[in-house]
């Protein structure tokens, strides 16, 4: 990975937990744990900020970024520009939305790819008014092909793919561009929120819980990370890192496929400090259809990326603990406690560099167990709900698990996102979304004749990663 430039700054992630007077970090978007040696610790100030000033600080910053324990941090310290960015906009009709988008990008190089609109003259007129280049597909070929046409048309080193139903301005585009100051970053995406119109129950739900909204915390994007993908509503990329671009055989999940291919060799970042607005679907039929459509993409991704699309990644000890609790037997709690205790003792032995290895191990395993319970809940009410439904008439235990998962998840998520909806309607819509997505997921797996997208995986995570001392750099 190329070195970070001098003056580049990173800040410890809000979910990076610190113990041993700051020497031990764990959590972050990847769940990793590191021990900071004195030379590394001295370079992090009281606010958790590290500036790249020498080879050691550059190496420490890179390792923290790679492990999701820190994120780039500017705080207004660097001017942002986007003079080397070409914006590629795929469009199918919707001239009014296109006009709204281009109105926020004055002075920007824009290529509009018309993917077979029924009224191309209206698209041409919008492009003429905003000095955008117009390219047309005589027949509809899909959004992936339209983006690829724009990619081949662009000559700038940086390309931003922006959907026509997005509201974006030059300042936001420039804020995304600054991530490419890190030579290891090839792709970056902003937070995508709905248009702030506040109309209707679905509009208010989508404003709080859209599939395009990946949350308020920045992240390094990779499969099974806290943020495992970013949508193509807005994607800014180094052109030479994209290869042939999007897979044109995919009508769904082509953005996730591209992100995961790029992430094999480069960093992909999610920056929620940059917010764009998107015109969400807010009629019931269109909303449910879109959720089901998203679900069908999982099987296609599984065929290309294998375990990357698995709905859950579980450590063996946590899988045993949760399975025991789900069984609801007299032995359930003792077995769960025993599995957790074995894991704690094993991890504490590997954390001998910590001042309090057992305390650190308990904290790490607590985070892991919370993640496992969250994933299990999603399996019950989202990914595997057809299996859950099949068990309900025959098993009182299954009914208890399903009811608890459905209600507790809705209540806790309502408390977390604080939507402009009461908890009952919010929970009902969340369950409807899960049913639609799960139905699409199973339909896609049946069509592909493969269950790979439904199968959890068991995986051991590395316990710790020491960051070298200054002496090892010389």
Coordinates of C-alpha atoms in Angstrom, one line a residue:
X1 CA 0.0 0.0 0.0
X2 CA 1.4 3.4 -0.9
X3 CA 2.5 5.8 1.9
X4 CA 0.1 8.4 3.3
X5 CA 1.2 12.0 2.4
X6 CA 2.8 14.1 5.0
X7 CA 0.2 16.2 6.9
X8 CA -2.6 13.6 6.4
X9 CA -4.5 13.1 9.6
X10 CA -6.6 10.3 11.0
X11 CA -8.8 10.2 14.1
X12 CA -9.7 7.2 16.2
X13 CA -13.1 5.8 15.5
X14 CA -15.9 6.5 18.0
X15 CA -16.5 2.7 18.3
X16 CA -12.8 2.0 18.8
X17 CA -12.6 1.1 22.5
X18 CA -9.5 1.9 24.5
X19 CA -8.1 0.3 27.5
X20 CA -4.7 -0.1 29.2
X21 CA -4.3 3.7 29.2
X22 CA -5.0 3.8 25.5
X23 CA -2.4 1.1 24.6
X24 CA -5.0 -1.5 23.6
X25 CA -7.7 -0.7 21.0
X26 CA -10.5 -3.0 19.8
X27 CA -13.7 -2.8 17.9
X28 CA -14.1 -0.3 15.0
X29 CA -15.7 -1.3 11.7
X30 CA -13.8 -4.6 11.5
X31 CA -13.8 -5.8 15.1
X32 CA -10.0 -6.0 15.2
X33 CA -7.8 -5.6 18.3
X34 CA -4.3 -4.0 18.3
X35 CA -1.7 -3.2 20.9
X36 CA 0.0 0.2 20.5
X37 CA 3.6 0.3 21.4
X38 CA 5.0 3.5 23.0
X39 CA 6.3 5.1 19.8
X40 CA 2.8 4.7 18.3
X41 CA 0.9 5.9 21.4
X42 CA 3.0 9.1 21.6
X43 CA 1.8 10.2 18.2
X44 CA -1.9 10.1 19.1
X45 CA -3.1 13.3 20.9
X46 CA -5.7 13.5 23.6
X47 CA -8.5 14.0 21.0
X48 CA -7.4 10.7 19.3
X49 CA -5.9 12.5 16.3
X50 CA -2.7 11.3 14.6
X51 CA -0.9 13.4 12.0
X52 CA 1.5 11.9 9.5
X53 CA 4.8 13.5 10.1
X54 CA 7.4 10.7 9.7
X55 CA 7.6 7.0 8.6
X56 CA 6.5 5.7 12.0
X57 CA 3.4 7.9 12.1
X58 CA 2.6 7.0 8.5
X59 CA 2.8 3.3 9.2
X60 CA 0.7 3.6 12.4
X61 CA -2.0 5.6 10.6
X62 CA -2.1 3.1 7.8
X63 CA -2.5 0.2 10.1
X64 CA -5.3 1.9 12.1
X65 CA -7.1 2.8 8.9
X66 CA -6.8 -0.7 7.5
X67 CA -8.2 -2.2 10.7
X68 CA -11.2 0.2 10.9
X69 CA -9.9 1.7 14.1
X70 CA -9.4 5.2 12.7
X71 CA -10.8 7.3 9.8
X72 CA -9.5 10.2 7.8
X73 CA -10.0 13.5 9.5
X74 CA -9.8 17.0 8.1
X75 CA -11.9 19.3 10.3
X76 CA -11.6 22.0 7.7
X77 CA -7.8 21.9 7.6
X78 CA -7.6 21.3 3.9
X79 CA -9.3 23.0 1.0
X80 CA -11.4 20.6 -1.1
X81 CA -11.5 20.8 -4.9
X82 CA -13.0 18.7 -7.6
X83 CA -11.5 20.1 -10.8
X84 CA -10.3 16.7 -12.0
X85 CA -13.7 14.9 -11.5
X86 CA -16.1 13.9 -14.3
X87 CA -19.7 13.3 -13.1
X88 CA -21.4 10.4 -15.0
X89 CA -25.2 10.4 -14.8
X90 CA -27.2 7.4 -16.1
X91 CA -30.7 8.5 -16.9
X92 CA -33.9 6.9 -18.1
X93 CA -36.5 9.7 -18.6
X94 CA -37.0 11.9 -15.5
X95 CA -35.8 15.2 -17.1
X96 CA -37.0 17.2 -14.1
X97 CA -34.9 15.2 -11.6
X98 CA -31.9 15.5 -14.0
X99 CA -32.4 19.2 -14.1
X100 CA -32.5 19.4 -10.3
X101 CA -29.2 17.4 -10.1
X102 CA -27.3 19.4 -12.7
X103 CA -28.5 22.6 -11.2
X104 CA -26.3 21.8 -8.1
X105 CA -23.2 21.1 -10.2
X106 CA -22.3 24.4 -12.0
X107 CA -18.8 24.4 -13.6
X108 CA -18.5 20.6 -13.2
X109 CA -17.7 18.3 -16.2
X110 CA -20.8 16.1 -16.6
X111 CA -21.5 13.2 -19.0
X112 CA -25.2 12.3 -19.1
X113 CA -25.9 8.8 -20.6
X114 CA -29.4 8.5 -21.8
X115 CA -30.3 4.8 -21.5
X116 CA -33.2 4.7 -24.0
X117 CA -35.5 7.4 -22.8
X118 CA -38.9 7.7 -24.4
X119 CA -38.5 11.4 -24.8
X120 CA -34.8 12.0 -25.5
X121 CA -35.4 15.6 -26.6
X122 CA -36.3 16.6 -23.0
X123 CA -33.0 15.1 -21.8
X124 CA -31.1 16.8 -24.5
X125 CA -32.6 20.2 -23.6
X126 CA -31.6 19.7 -19.9
X127 CA -28.1 18.8 -20.9
X128 CA -27.8 21.9 -23.2
X129 CA -29.0 24.2 -20.5
X130 CA -26.4 22.9 -18.1
X131 CA -23.5 22.4 -20.6
X132 CA -23.4 18.7 -19.9
X133 CA -22.3 16.2 -22.6
X134 CA -25.1 14.0 -23.9
X135 CA -24.6 10.3 -24.9
X136 CA -27.5 8.1 -25.9
X137 CA -28.2 4.4 -26.0
X138 CA -30.8 3.9 -28.7
X139 CA -32.3 1.0 -26.6
X140 CA -32.3 0.4 -22.9
X141 CA -29.3 -1.6 -21.7
X142 CA -29.5 -1.1 -18.0
X143 CA -27.8 1.2 -15.4
X144 CA -24.5 -0.8 -15.4
X145 CA -24.1 -0.4 -19.1
X146 CA -25.0 3.3 -19.0
X147 CA -22.4 3.9 -16.3
X148 CA -19.8 2.0 -18.3
X149 CA -20.5 4.2 -21.3
X150 CA -19.9 7.2 -19.2
X151 CA -16.7 5.7 -17.8
X152 CA -15.4 5.2 -21.3
X153 CA -16.3 8.7 -22.3
X154 CA -14.6 10.4 -19.4
X155 CA -11.0 11.3 -19.7
X156 CA -10.4 12.7 -16.2
X157 CA -8.5 10.6 -13.5
X158 CA -11.5 10.7 -11.2
X159 CA -15.1 9.8 -12.0
X160 CA -18.2 10.2 -9.9
X161 CA -21.3 8.1 -10.7
X162 CA -24.4 9.9 -9.7
X163 CA -28.0 8.7 -10.2
X164 CA -30.4 11.3 -11.7
X165 CA -32.8 11.1 -8.7
X166 CA -30.0 12.5 -6.3
X167 CA -29.6 16.0 -5.0
X168 CA -25.8 16.8 -4.9
X169 CA -23.7 20.0 -4.8
X170 CA -20.1 20.8 -5.8
X171 CA -19.1 21.2 -2.2
X172 CA -20.1 17.7 -1.3
X173 CA -18.4 16.3 -4.4
X174 CA -15.2 18.1 -3.4
X175 CA -15.5 16.7 0.1
X176 CA -15.6 13.2 -1.3
X177 CA -12.6 13.9 -3.6
X178 CA -10.3 14.7 -0.7
X179 CA -10.4 11.0 0.3
X180 CA -8.3 10.3 -2.7
X181 CA -5.4 12.2 -1.1
X182 CA -4.8 8.8 0.4
X183 CA -3.2 6.9 -2.5
X184 CA -4.7 3.6 -1.1
X185 CA -8.3 4.8 -1.5
X186 CA -10.0 4.0 -4.9
X187 CA -13.7 4.5 -4.1
X188 CA -15.7 6.6 -1.7
X189 CA -19.4 7.2 -1.0
X190 CA -21.4 9.6 1.1
X191 CA -24.4 9.1 3.3
X192 CA -27.6 9.0 1.3
X193 CA -30.7 10.4 3.0
X194 CA -34.2 10.9 1.6
X195 CA -35.5 14.3 0.4
X196 CA -36.6 16.2 3.5
X197 CA -40.3 16.5 2.6
X198 CA -41.7 14.6 5.6
X199 CA -44.8 13.5 3.8
X200 CA -46.4 10.2 4.6
X201 CA -45.6 7.2 6.8
X202 CA -43.3 5.5 4.3
X203 CA -41.4 8.8 3.6
X204 CA -40.7 9.2 7.3
X205 CA -39.6 5.6 7.7
X206 CA -37.3 5.8 4.7
X207 CA -35.9 9.1 6.1
X208 CA -34.8 7.1 9.2
X209 CA -34.1 3.6 7.8
X210 CA -33.5 3.6 4.1
X211 CA -31.5 0.8 2.5
X212 CA -29.3 3.5 1.0
X213 CA -28.5 5.0 4.4
X214 CA -25.6 3.2 6.0
X215 CA -25.5 5.1 9.2
X216 CA -23.8 8.1 10.9
X217 CA -20.4 6.5 11.5
X218 CA -17.6 6.5 8.9
X219 CA -16.1 3.2 7.9
X220 CA -13.7 1.3 5.7
X221 CA -15.9 -0.7 3.5
X222 CA -15.3 -4.4 3.0
X223 CA -17.4 -7.7 3.1
X224 CA -18.6 -8.5 6.6
X225 CA -17.5 -5.1 7.9
X226 CA -19.8 -2.9 9.8
X227 CA -20.4 -1.2 6.5
X228 CA -20.0 -4.0 3.9
X229 CA -21.0 -2.1 0.8
X230 CA -22.0 1.3 -0.5
X231 CA -24.8 1.9 -3.1
X232 CA -24.3 3.4 -6.5
X233 CA -26.5 6.4 -5.9
X234 CA -23.2 8.4 -5.5
X235 CA -19.8 6.8 -6.0
X236 CA -16.6 8.7 -6.5
X237 CA -13.7 6.6 -7.9
X238 CA -10.2 6.6 -9.4
X239 CA -10.9 5.7 -13.0
X240 CA -7.9 3.5 -13.4
X241 CA -9.0 1.3 -10.4
X242 CA -12.3 0.4 -12.0
X243 CA -11.0 -1.9 -14.8
X244 CA -13.9 -2.6 -17.1
X245 CA -16.3 -1.1 -14.7
X246 CA -19.7 -2.5 -13.7
X247 CA -20.8 -6.0 -14.7
X248 CA -23.4 -5.4 -17.4
X249 CA -25.0 -8.8 -16.9
X250 CA -26.3 -7.7 -13.5
X251 CA -29.6 -5.8 -13.3
X252 CA -29.3 -5.8 -9.5
X253 CA -26.4 -5.6 -7.0
X254 CA -24.0 -4.4 -9.8
X255 CA -22.8 -1.7 -7.4
X256 CA -22.0 -4.2 -4.6
X257 CA -20.2 -6.4 -7.1
X258 CA -18.0 -3.5 -8.2
X259 CA -17.3 -2.3 -4.7
X260 CA -16.2 -5.8 -3.6
X261 CA -14.0 -6.2 -6.7
X262 CA -12.3 -2.8 -6.1
X263 CA -11.9 -3.6 -2.3
X264 CA -9.7 -6.6 -3.1
X265 CA -6.8 -4.4 -4.1
X266 CA -7.8 -0.9 -2.8
X267 CA -9.5 0.8 0.1
X268 CA -13.1 1.8 -0.2
X269 CA -14.5 4.4 2.2
X270 CA -17.9 5.5 3.5
X271 CA -18.0 9.1 4.7
X272 CA -21.3 10.1 6.4
X273 CA -20.1 13.6 7.0
X274 CA -21.0 14.2 3.4
X275 CA -24.7 13.9 3.0
X276 CA -26.7 13.8 -0.3
X277 CA -30.4 13.5 -0.8
X278 CA -32.2 10.8 -2.8
X279 CA -35.8 10.6 -4.0
X280 CA -36.9 7.4 -2.3
X281 CA -39.8 5.3 -3.4
X282 CA -42.6 6.0 -0.9
X283 CA -45.7 4.2 -2.4
X284 CA -46.3 0.8 -0.7
X285 CA -46.1 -1.3 -3.9
X286 CA -43.0 0.3 -5.3
X287 CA -41.3 0.3 -1.9
X288 CA -41.9 -3.5 -1.2
X289 CA -41.0 -4.3 -4.8
X290 CA -37.7 -2.5 -4.5
X291 CA -36.8 -4.3 -1.2
X292 CA -37.6 -7.7 -2.8
X293 CA -35.6 -6.7 -5.8
X294 CA -32.6 -5.9 -3.7
X295 CA -32.9 -9.4 -2.1
X296 CA -32.7 -11.2 -5.4
X297 CA -29.2 -9.8 -5.8
X298 CA -27.7 -11.9 -3.0
X299 CA -27.6 -15.2 -5.0
X300 CA -25.9 -13.4 -7.9
X301 CA -23.3 -12.0 -5.6
X302 CA -22.8 -15.4 -3.9
X303 CA -21.9 -16.9 -7.3
X304 CA -19.2 -14.3 -7.8
X305 CA -18.0 -13.6 -4.3
X306 CA -18.7 -16.7 -2.2
X307 CA -18.8 -16.2 1.5
X308 CA -18.6 -12.4 1.2
X309 CA -22.4 -12.4 0.9
X310 CA -23.1 -14.7 3.9
X311 CA -25.9 -13.3 6.1
X312 CA -23.9 -13.9 9.3
X313 CA -20.3 -14.5 10.3
X314 CA -20.0 -16.2 13.7
X315 CA -17.2 -17.2 15.9
X316 CA -17.6 -20.9 17.0
X317 CA -17.9 -20.0 20.7
X318 CA -20.6 -17.4 20.1
X319 CA -22.5 -19.7 17.7
X320 CA -22.5 -22.3 20.5
X321 CA -23.7 -19.8 23.1
X322 CA -26.5 -18.4 20.9
X323 CA -27.6 -21.9 19.7
X324 CA -27.9 -22.9 23.4
X325 CA -30.0 -19.9 24.3
X326 CA -32.3 -20.5 21.3
X327 CA -32.9 -24.0 22.4
X328 CA -34.5 -22.7 25.6
X329 CA -33.6 -25.7 27.7
X330 CA -32.5 -26.0 31.3
X331 CA -29.0 -26.5 30.1
X332 CA -29.0 -23.5 27.8
X333 CA -27.6 -20.9 30.2
X334 CA -24.9 -23.1 31.6
X335 CA -23.7 -24.1 28.1
X336 CA -23.7 -20.5 26.9
X337 CA -21.8 -19.4 30.0
X338 CA -19.3 -22.3 29.6
X339 CA -18.7 -21.5 25.9
X340 CA -18.2 -17.8 26.8
X341 CA -15.8 -18.7 29.6
X342 CA -13.7 -20.9 27.4
X343 CA -13.4 -18.2 24.9
X344 CA -12.6 -15.6 27.5
X345 CA -9.8 -17.7 29.0
X346 CA -8.4 -18.5 25.5
X347 CA -8.4 -14.9 24.5
X348 CA -6.9 -13.6 27.8
X349 CA -3.9 -15.9 27.2
X350 CA -3.4 -14.2 23.9
X351 CA -3.6 -10.8 25.5
X352 CA -0.7 -11.1 27.9
X353 CA 0.6 -7.8 26.7
X354 CA -2.4 -6.1 28.3
X355 CA -2.3 -4.8 31.9
X356 CA -5.6 -6.5 32.5
X357 CA -6.0 -9.3 30.0
X358 CA -9.1 -10.8 31.5
X359 CA -10.9 -7.4 31.6
X360 CA -9.8 -6.7 28.0
X361 CA -11.0 -10.2 26.9
X362 CA -14.4 -9.7 28.5
X363 CA -14.8 -6.4 26.8
X364 CA -13.8 -7.8 23.4
X365 CA -16.1 -10.8 23.8
X366 CA -19.0 -8.6 24.9
X367 CA -18.8 -6.7 21.6
X368 CA -18.6 -10.0 19.7
X369 CA -21.6 -11.5 21.5
X370 CA -23.7 -8.3 20.9
X371 CA -22.8 -8.6 17.2
X372 CA -23.8 -12.3 17.2
X373 CA -27.1 -11.6 18.8
X374 CA -27.8 -8.9 16.2
X375 CA -27.0 -11.2 13.4
X376 CA -29.1 -14.0 14.8
X377 CA -32.1 -11.7 15.1
X378 CA -31.6 -10.8 11.5
X379 CA -31.5 -14.4 10.5
X380 CA -34.8 -15.1 12.3
X381 CA -36.8 -12.2 11.0
X382 CA -35.1 -11.3 7.7
X383 CA -32.9 -13.7 5.9
X384 CA -34.5 -17.0 7.1
X385 CA -38.0 -15.9 7.9
X386 CA -39.5 -18.6 5.7
X387 CA -37.9 -21.2 7.9
X388 CA -39.1 -19.4 11.0
X389 CA -42.6 -19.2 9.6
X390 CA -42.6 -22.9 8.9
X391 CA -41.7 -23.7 12.5
X392 CA -44.3 -21.4 14.1
X393 CA -47.3 -23.8 13.9
X394 CA -45.3 -26.7 15.5
X395 CA -43.0 -25.1 18.1
X396 CA -43.8 -22.9 21.1
X397 CA -40.1 -22.1 21.4
X398 CA -40.0 -20.9 17.8
X399 CA -42.9 -18.6 18.4
X400 CA -41.2 -17.2 21.5
X401 CA -38.0 -16.6 19.6
X402 CA -39.8 -15.0 16.6
X403 CA -41.9 -12.7 18.8
X404 CA -38.9 -11.6 20.9
X405 CA -36.7 -11.0 17.8
X406 CA -39.4 -9.1 16.0
X407 CA -40.4 -6.8 18.9
X408 CA -37.0 -6.3 20.6
X409 CA -35.3 -5.6 17.3
X410 CA -38.0 -3.0 16.4
X411 CA -37.9 -1.3 19.8
X412 CA -34.1 -1.1 20.0
X413 CA -33.7 0.1 16.4
X414 CA -36.5 2.7 17.0
X415 CA -34.5 4.0 20.0
X416 CA -31.3 4.0 18.0
X417 CA -32.5 5.9 14.9
X418 CA -35.2 8.0 16.5
X419 CA -37.5 8.2 13.5
X420 CA -40.4 10.6 13.2
X421 CA -42.8 7.6 13.8
X422 CA -44.2 5.9 16.8
X423 CA -42.6 2.6 17.7
X424 CA -45.5 0.4 16.6
X425 CA -45.7 1.7 13.1
X426 CA -41.9 1.8 12.8
X427 CA -41.6 -1.9 13.9
X428 CA -44.4 -2.9 11.6
X429 CA -42.7 -1.3 8.6
X430 CA -39.4 -2.8 9.6
X431 CA -40.9 -6.2 9.6
X432 CA -42.6 -5.6 6.3
X433 CA -39.2 -4.6 4.8
X434 CA -37.6 -7.8 6.2
X435 CA -40.4 -10.0 4.7
X436 CA -40.0 -8.4 1.3
X437 CA -36.2 -8.6 1.3
X438 CA -36.3 -12.2 2.6
X439 CA -38.8 -13.2 -0.1
X440 CA -36.5 -11.8 -2.8
X441 CA -33.5 -13.5 -1.2
X442 CA -35.1 -16.9 -1.3
X443 CA -36.5 -16.3 -4.8
X444 CA -33.1 -15.5 -6.0
X445 CA -31.6 -18.6 -4.4
X446 CA -34.2 -20.8 -5.9
X447 CA -33.7 -19.2 -9.3
X448 CA -29.9 -19.8 -9.0
X449 CA -30.4 -23.3 -7.5
X450 CA -27.9 -22.5 -4.8
X451 CA -28.3 -21.8 -1.0
X452 CA -24.9 -20.1 -0.7
X453 CA -26.4 -16.7 0.0
X454 CA -28.4 -18.2 2.9
X455 CA -25.6 -19.9 4.8
X456 CA -23.8 -18.4 7.8
X457 CA -20.1 -19.0 8.1
X458 CA -17.9 -19.7 11.1
X459 CA -14.7 -17.8 11.4
X460 CA -12.0 -17.2 14.0
X461 CA -10.8 -13.6 14.1
X462 CA -7.2 -12.8 14.9
X463 CA -6.9 -11.8 18.5
X464 CA -4.5 -9.0 18.2
X465 CA -2.1 -7.1 15.9
X466 CA 0.9 -5.4 17.4
X467 CA 1.9 -2.1 15.8
X468 CA 5.7 -1.9 15.4
X469 CA 7.7 0.4 17.5
X470 CA 9.8 3.3 16.1
X471 CA 12.9 1.2 16.4
X472 CA 11.7 -1.3 13.9
X473 CA 11.2 1.5 11.3
X474 CA 14.8 2.6 11.3

